[in-house]
Short mmCIF file of N, CA and C in Angstrom, two decimals:
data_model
loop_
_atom_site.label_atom_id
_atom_site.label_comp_id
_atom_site.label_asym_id
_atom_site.label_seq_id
_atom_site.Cartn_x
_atom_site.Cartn_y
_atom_site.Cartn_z
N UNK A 16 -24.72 -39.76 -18.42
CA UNK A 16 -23.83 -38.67 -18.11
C UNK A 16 -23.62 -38.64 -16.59
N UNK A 17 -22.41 -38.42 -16.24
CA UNK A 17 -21.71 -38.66 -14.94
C UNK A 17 -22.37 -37.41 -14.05
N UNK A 18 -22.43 -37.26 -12.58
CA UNK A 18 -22.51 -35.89 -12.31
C UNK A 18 -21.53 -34.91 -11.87
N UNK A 19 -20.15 -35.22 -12.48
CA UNK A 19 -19.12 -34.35 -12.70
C UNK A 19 -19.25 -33.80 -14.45
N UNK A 20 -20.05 -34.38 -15.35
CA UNK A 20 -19.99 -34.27 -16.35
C UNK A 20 -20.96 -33.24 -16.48
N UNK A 21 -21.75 -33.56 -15.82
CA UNK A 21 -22.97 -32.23 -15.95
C UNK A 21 -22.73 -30.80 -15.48
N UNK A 22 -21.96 -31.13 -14.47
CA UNK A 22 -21.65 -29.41 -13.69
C UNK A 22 -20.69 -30.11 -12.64
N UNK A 23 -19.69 -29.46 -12.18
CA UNK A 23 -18.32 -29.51 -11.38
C UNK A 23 -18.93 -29.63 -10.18
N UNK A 24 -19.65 -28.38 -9.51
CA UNK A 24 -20.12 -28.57 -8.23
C UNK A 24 -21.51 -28.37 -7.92
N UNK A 25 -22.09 -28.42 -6.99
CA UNK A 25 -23.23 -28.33 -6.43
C UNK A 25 -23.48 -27.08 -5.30
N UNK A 26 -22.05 -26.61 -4.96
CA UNK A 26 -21.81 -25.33 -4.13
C UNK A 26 -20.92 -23.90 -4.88
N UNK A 27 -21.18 -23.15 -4.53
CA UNK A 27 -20.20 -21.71 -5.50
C UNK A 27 -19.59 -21.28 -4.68
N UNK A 28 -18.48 -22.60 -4.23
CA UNK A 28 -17.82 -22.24 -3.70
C UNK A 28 -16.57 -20.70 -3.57
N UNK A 29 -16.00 -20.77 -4.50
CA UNK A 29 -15.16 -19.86 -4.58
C UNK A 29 -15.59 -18.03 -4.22
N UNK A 30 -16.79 -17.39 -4.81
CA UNK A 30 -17.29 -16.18 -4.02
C UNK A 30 -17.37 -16.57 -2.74
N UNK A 31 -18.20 -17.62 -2.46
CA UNK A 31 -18.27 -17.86 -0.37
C UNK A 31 -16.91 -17.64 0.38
N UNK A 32 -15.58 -18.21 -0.47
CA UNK A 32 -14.23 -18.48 -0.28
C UNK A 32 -14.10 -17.28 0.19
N UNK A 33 -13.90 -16.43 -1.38
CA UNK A 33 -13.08 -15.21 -0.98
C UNK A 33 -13.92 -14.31 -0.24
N UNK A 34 -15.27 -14.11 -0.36
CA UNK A 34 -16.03 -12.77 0.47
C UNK A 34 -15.49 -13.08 2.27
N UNK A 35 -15.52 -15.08 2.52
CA UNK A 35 -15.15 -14.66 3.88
C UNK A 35 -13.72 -14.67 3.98
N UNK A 36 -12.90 -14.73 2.94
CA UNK A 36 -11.49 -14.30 3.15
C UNK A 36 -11.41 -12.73 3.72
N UNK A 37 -12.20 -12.29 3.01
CA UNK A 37 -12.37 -10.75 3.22
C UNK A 37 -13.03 -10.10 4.53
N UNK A 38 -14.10 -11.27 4.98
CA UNK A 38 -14.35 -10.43 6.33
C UNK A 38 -13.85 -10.90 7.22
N UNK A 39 -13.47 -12.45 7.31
CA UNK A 39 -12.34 -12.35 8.39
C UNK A 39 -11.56 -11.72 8.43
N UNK A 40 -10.62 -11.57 7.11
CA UNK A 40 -9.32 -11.00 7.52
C UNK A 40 -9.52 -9.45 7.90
N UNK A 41 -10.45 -8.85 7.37
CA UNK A 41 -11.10 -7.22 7.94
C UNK A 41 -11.44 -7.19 9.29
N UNK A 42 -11.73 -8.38 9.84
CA UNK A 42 -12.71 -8.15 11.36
C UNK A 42 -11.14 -8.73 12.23
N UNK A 43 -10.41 -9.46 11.96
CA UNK A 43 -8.93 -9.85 12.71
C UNK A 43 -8.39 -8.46 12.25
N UNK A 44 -8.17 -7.86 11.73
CA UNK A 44 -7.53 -6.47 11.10
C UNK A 44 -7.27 -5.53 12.22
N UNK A 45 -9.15 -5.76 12.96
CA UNK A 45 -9.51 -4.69 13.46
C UNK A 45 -9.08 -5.14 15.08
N UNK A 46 -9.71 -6.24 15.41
CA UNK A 46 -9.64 -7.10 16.82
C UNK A 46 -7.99 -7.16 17.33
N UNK A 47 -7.06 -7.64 16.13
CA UNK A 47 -5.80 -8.32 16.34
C UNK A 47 -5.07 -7.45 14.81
N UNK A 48 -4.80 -6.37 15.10
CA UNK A 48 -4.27 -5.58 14.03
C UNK A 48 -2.74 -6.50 14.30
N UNK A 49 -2.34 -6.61 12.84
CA UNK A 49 -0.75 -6.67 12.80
C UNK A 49 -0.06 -5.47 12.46
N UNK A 50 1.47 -5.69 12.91
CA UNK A 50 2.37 -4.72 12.33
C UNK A 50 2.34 -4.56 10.93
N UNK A 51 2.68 -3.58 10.69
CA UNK A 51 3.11 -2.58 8.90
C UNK A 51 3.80 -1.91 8.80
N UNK A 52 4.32 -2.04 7.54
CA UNK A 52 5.56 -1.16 6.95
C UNK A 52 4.59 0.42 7.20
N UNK A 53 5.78 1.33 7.89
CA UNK A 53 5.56 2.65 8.01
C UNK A 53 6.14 3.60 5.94
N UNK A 54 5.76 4.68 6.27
CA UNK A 54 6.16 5.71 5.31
C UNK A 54 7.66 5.71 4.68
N UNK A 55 8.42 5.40 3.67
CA UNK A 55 7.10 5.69 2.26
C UNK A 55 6.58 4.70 1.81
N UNK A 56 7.36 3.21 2.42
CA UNK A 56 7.40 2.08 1.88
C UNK A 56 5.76 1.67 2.08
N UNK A 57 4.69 2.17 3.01
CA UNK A 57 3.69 1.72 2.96
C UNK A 57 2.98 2.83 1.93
N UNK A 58 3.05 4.00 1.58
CA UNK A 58 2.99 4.74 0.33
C UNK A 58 2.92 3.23 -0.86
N UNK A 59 4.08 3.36 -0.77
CA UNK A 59 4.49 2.72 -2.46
C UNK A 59 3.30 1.21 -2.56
N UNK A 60 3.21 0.12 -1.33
CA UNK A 60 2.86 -0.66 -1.33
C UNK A 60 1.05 -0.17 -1.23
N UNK A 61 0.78 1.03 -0.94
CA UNK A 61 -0.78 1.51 -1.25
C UNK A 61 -0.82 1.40 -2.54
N UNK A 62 -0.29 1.81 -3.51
CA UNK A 62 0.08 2.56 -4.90
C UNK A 62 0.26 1.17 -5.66
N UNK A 63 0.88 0.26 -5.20
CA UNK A 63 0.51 -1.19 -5.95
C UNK A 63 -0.19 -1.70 -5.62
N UNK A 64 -1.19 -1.71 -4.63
CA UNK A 64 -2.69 -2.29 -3.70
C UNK A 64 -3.42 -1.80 -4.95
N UNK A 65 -3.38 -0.47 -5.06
CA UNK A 65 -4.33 -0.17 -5.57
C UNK A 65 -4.38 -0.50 -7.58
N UNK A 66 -3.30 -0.36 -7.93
CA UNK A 66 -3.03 -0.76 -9.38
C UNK A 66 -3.49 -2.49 -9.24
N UNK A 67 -3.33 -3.54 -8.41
CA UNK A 67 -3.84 -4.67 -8.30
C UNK A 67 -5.09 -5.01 -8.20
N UNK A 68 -6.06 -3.96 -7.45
CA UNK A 68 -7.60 -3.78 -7.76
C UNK A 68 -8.12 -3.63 -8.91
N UNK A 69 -7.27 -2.41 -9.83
CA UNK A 69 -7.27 -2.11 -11.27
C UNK A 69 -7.59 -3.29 -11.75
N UNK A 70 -6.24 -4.15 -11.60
CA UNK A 70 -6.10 -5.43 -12.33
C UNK A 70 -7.06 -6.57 -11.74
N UNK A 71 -7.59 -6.86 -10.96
CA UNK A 71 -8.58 -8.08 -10.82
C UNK A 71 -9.78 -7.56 -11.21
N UNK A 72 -10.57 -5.99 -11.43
CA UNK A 72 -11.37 -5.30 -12.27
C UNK A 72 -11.34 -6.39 -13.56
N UNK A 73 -10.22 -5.14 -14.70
CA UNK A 73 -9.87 -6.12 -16.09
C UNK A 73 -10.10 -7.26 -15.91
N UNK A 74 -9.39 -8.02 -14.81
CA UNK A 74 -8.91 -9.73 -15.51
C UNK A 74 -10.61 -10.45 -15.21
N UNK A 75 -11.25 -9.93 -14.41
CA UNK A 75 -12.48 -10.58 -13.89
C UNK A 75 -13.20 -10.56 -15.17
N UNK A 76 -13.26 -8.98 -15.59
CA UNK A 76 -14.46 -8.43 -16.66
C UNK A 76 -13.87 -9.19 -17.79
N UNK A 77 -12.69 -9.28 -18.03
CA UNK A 77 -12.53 -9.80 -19.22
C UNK A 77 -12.49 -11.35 -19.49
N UNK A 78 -12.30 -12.04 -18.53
CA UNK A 78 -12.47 -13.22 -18.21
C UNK A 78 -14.09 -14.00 -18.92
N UNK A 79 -15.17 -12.94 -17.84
CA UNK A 79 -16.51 -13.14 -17.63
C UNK A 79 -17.30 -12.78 -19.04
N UNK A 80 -16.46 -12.03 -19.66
CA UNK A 80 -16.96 -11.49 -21.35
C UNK A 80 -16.13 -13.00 -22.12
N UNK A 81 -15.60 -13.10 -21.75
CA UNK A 81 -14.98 -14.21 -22.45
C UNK A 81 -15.57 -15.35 -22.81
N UNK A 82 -16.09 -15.84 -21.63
CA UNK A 82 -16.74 -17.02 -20.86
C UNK A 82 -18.52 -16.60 -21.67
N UNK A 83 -18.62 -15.25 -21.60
CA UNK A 83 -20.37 -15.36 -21.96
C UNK A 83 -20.19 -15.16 -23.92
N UNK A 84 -19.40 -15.01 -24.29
CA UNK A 84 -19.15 -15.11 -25.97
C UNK A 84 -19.09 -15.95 -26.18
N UNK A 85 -18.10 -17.39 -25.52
CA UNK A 85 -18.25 -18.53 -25.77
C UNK A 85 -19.52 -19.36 -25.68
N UNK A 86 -20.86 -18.31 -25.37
CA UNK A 86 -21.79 -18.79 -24.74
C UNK A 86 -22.08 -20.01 -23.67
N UNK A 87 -20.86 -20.34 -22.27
CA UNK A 87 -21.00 -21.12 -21.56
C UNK A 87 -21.13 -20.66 -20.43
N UNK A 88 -21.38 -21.01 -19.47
CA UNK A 88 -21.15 -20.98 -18.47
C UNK A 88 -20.22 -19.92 -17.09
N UNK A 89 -20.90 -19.08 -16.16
CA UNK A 89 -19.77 -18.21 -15.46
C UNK A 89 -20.10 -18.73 -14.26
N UNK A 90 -20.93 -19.22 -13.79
CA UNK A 90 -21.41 -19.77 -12.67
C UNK A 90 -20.69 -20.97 -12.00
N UNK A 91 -19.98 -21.30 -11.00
CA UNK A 91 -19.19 -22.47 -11.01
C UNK A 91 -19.49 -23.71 -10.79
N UNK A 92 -21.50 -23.27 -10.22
CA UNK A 92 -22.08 -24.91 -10.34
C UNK A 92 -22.49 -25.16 -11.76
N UNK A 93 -22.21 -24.76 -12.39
CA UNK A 93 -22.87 -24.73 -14.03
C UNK A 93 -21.92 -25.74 -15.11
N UNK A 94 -22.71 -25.91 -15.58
CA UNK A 94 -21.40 -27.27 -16.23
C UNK A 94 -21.01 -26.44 -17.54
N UNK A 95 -20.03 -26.57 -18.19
CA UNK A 95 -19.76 -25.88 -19.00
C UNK A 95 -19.86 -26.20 -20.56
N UNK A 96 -20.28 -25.39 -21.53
CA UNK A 96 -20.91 -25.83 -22.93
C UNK A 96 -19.83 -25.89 -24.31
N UNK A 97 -18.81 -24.50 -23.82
CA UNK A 97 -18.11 -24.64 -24.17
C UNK A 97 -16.23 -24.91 -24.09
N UNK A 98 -15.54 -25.56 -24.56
CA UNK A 98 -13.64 -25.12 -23.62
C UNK A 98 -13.26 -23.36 -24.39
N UNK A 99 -12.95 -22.49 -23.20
CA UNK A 99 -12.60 -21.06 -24.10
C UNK A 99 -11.11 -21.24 -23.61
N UNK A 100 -10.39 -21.27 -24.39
CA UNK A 100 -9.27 -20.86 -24.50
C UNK A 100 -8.45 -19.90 -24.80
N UNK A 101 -9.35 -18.96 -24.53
CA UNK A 101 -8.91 -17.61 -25.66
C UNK A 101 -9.00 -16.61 -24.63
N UNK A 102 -8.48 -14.97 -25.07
CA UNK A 102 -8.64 -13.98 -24.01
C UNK A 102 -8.03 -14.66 -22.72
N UNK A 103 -8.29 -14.25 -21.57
CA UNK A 103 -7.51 -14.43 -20.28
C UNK A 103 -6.89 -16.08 -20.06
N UNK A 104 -7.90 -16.62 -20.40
CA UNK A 104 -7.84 -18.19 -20.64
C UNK A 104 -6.62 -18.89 -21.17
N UNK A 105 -6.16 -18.04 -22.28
CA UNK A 105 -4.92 -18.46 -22.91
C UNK A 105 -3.55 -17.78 -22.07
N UNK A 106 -3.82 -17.36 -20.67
CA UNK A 106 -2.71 -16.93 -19.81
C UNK A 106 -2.80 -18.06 -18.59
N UNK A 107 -4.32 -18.21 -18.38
CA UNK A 107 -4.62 -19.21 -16.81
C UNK A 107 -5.58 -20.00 -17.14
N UNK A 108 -5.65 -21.08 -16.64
CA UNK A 108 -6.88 -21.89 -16.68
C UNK A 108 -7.80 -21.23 -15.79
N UNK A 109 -7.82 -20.35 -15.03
CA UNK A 109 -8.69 -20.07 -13.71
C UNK A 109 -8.65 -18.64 -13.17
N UNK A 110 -8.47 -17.51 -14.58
CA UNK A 110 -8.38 -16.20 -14.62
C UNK A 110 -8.81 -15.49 -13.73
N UNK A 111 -10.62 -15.34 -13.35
CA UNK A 111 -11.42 -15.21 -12.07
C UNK A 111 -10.86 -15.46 -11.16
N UNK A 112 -10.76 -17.02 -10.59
CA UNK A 112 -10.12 -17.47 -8.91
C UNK A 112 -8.71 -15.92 -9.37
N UNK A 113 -8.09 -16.05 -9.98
CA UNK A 113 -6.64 -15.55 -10.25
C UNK A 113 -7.13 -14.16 -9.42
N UNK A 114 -7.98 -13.63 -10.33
CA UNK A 114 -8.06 -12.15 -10.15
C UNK A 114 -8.83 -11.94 -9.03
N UNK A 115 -9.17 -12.85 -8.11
CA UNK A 115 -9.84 -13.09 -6.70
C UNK A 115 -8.84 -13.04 -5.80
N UNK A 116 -8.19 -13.91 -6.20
CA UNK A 116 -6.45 -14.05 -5.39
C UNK A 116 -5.89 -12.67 -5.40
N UNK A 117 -5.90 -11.49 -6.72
CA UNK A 117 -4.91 -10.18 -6.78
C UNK A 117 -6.12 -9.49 -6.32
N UNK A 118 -7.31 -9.96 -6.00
CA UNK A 118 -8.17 -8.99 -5.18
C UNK A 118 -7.90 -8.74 -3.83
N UNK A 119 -7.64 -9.78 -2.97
CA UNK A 119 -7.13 -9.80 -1.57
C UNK A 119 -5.97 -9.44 -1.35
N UNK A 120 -4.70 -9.84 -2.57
CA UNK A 120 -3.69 -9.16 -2.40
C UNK A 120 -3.74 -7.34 -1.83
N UNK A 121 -4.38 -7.20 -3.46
CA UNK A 121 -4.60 -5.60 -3.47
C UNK A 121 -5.19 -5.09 -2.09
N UNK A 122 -6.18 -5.43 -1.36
CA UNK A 122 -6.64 -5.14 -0.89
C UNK A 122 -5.98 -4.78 0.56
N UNK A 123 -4.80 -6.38 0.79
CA UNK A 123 -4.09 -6.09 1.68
C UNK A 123 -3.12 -4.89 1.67
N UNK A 124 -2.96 -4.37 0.54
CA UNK A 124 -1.50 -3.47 0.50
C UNK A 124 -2.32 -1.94 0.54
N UNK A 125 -3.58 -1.90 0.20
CA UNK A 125 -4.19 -0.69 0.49
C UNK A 125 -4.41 -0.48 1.49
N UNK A 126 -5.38 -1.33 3.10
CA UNK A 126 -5.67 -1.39 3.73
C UNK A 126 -4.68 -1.34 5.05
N UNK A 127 -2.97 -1.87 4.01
CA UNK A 127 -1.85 -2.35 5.29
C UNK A 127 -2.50 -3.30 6.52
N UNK A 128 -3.20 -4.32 5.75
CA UNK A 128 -3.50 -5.79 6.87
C UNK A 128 -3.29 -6.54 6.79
N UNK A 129 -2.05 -7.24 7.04
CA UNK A 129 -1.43 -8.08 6.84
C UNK A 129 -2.29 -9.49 6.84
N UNK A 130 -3.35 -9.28 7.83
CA UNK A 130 -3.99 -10.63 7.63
C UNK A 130 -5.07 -10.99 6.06
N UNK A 131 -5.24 -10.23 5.37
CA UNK A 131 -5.96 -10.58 3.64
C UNK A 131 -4.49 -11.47 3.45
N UNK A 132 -3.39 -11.40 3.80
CA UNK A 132 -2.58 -11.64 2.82
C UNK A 132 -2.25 -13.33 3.49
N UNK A 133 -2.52 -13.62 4.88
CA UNK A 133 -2.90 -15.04 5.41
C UNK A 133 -4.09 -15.68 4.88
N UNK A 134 -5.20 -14.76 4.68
CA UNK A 134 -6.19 -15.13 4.38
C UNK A 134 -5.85 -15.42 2.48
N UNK A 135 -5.26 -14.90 1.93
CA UNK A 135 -5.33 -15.19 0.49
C UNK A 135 -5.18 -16.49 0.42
N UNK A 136 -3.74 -16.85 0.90
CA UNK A 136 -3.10 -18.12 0.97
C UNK A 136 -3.91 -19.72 1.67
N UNK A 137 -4.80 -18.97 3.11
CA UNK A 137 -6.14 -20.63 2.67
C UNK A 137 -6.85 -20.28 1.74
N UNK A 138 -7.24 -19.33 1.10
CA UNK A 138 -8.54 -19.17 0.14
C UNK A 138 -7.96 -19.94 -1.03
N UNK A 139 -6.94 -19.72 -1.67
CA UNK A 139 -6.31 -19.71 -2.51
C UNK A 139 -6.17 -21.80 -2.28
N UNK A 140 -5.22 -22.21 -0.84
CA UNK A 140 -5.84 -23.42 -1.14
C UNK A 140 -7.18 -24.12 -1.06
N UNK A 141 -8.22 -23.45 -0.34
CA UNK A 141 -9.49 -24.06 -0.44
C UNK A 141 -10.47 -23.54 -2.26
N UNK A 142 -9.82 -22.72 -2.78
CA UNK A 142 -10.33 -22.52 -3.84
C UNK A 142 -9.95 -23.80 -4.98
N UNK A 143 -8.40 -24.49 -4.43
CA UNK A 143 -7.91 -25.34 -5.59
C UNK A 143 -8.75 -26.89 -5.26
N UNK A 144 -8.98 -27.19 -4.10
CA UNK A 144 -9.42 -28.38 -3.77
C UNK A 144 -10.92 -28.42 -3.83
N UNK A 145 -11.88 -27.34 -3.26
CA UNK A 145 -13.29 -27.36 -4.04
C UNK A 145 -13.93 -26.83 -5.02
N UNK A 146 -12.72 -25.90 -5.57
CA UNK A 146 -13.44 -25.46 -7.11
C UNK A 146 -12.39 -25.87 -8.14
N UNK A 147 -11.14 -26.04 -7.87
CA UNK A 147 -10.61 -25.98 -9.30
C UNK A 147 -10.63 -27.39 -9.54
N UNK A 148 -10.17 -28.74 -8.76
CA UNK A 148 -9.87 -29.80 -8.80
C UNK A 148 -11.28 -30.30 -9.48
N UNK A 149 -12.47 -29.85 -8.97
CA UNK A 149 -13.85 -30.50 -9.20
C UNK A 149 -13.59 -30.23 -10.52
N UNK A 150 -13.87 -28.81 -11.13
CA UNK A 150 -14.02 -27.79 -12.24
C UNK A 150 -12.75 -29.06 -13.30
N UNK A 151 -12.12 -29.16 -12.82
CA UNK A 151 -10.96 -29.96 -14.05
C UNK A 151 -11.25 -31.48 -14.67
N UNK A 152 -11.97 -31.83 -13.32
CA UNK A 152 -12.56 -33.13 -13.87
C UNK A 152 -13.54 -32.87 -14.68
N UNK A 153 -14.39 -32.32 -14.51
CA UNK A 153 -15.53 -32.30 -15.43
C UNK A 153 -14.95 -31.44 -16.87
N UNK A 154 -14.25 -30.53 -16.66
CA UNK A 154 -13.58 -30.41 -18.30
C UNK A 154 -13.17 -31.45 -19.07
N UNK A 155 -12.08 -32.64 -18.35
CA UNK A 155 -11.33 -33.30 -18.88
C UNK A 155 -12.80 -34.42 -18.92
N UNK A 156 -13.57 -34.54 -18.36
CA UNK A 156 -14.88 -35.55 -18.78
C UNK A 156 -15.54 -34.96 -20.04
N UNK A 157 -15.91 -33.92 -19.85
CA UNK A 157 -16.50 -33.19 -21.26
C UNK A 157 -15.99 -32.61 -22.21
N UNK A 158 -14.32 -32.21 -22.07
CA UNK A 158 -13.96 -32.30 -23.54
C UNK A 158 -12.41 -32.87 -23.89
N UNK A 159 -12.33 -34.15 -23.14
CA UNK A 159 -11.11 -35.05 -23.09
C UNK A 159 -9.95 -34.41 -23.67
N UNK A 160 -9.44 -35.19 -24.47
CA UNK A 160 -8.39 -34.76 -25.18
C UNK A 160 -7.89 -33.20 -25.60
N UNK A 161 -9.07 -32.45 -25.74
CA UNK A 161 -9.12 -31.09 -25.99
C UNK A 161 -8.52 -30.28 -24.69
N UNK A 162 -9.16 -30.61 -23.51
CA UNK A 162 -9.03 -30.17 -22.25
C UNK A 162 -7.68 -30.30 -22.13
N UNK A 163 -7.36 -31.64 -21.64
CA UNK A 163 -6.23 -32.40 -21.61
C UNK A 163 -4.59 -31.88 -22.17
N UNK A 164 -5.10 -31.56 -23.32
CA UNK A 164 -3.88 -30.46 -24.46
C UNK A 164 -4.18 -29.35 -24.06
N UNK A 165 -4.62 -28.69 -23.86
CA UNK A 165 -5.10 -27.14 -23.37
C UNK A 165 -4.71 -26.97 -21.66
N UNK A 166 -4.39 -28.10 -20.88
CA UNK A 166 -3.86 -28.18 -18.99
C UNK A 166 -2.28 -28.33 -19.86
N UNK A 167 -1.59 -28.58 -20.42
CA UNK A 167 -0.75 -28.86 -21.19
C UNK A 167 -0.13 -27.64 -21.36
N UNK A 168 -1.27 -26.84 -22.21
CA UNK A 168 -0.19 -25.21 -22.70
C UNK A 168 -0.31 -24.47 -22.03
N UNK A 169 -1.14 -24.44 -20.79
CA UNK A 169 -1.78 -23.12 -20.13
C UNK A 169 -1.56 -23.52 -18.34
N UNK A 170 -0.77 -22.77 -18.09
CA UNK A 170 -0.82 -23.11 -16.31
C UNK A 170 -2.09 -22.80 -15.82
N UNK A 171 -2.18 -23.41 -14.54
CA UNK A 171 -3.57 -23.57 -13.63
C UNK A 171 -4.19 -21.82 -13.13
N UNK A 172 -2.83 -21.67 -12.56
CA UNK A 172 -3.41 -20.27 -11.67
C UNK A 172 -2.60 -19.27 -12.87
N UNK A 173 -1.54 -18.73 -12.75
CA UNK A 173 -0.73 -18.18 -13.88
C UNK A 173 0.82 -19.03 -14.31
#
């Protein structure tokens, strides 16, 4: 057995990703504030910040219930036991990263800091090149053809 076959990575990556997406872009926030939409339009854009927190809540929890019914794996150095395709899965291959991504969103539109929303966009590509790219090989090693048809019906991020 290969050691992409056993487990994707050796680092977890993606929490390290986004937590320092989050304190950089909080500590530049503060140092190097950017401009923001004033009243009401920064109203309205609080009011969807915050319904987007809602939503990476759900999509995480339901994701992570998903993932532990299938009895496999939530951990991203963890190799995985079973393919779930079901619940969030059958919307994204990568529901979590997803709802990590509408976490920083949200966060930017509550906070009005424009920099979460620079910061989403490297997280977002350093999330695809050390967690998802690894994470795909070792699916398509451990459950070939299955995997393979399932990258097929289901987009990566949404």
């Amino acid at each position: 057995m290969s050691d992409h076959e056993r487990q994707p990575a050796r680092f977890p990556w993606p929490p390290v990703i986004y937590l320092a997406a989050i304190a950089i872009a909080a500590t530049l926030g503060i140092f190097y504030p950017l401009a923001w939409f004033g009243p009401p339009l920064s109203d309205i854009l609080f009011a969807i910040g915050c319904l987007l927190i809602v939503g990476f809540v759900i999509l995480d929890v339901q994701a992570m219930r998903t993932l532990h019914r299938a009895g496999t794996a939530i951990l991203p150095t963890r190799g995985a036991d079973a393919l779930v395709t079901t619940g969030p899965f059958a919307i994204s291959r990568n529901p979590i990263y997803l709802g990590n991504s509408v976490l920083l969103a949200g966060i930017a539109l509550v906070l009005g800091n424009p920099w979460f929303l620079v910061l989403l966009v490297i997280a977002c590509f350093l999330t695809q090149k050390l967690a998802i790219e690894p994470e795909e090989r070792h699916l398509a090693l451990r459950f070939g053809k299955k995997y393979r048809d399932y990258q097929k019906r289901v987009r990566r991020w949404f």
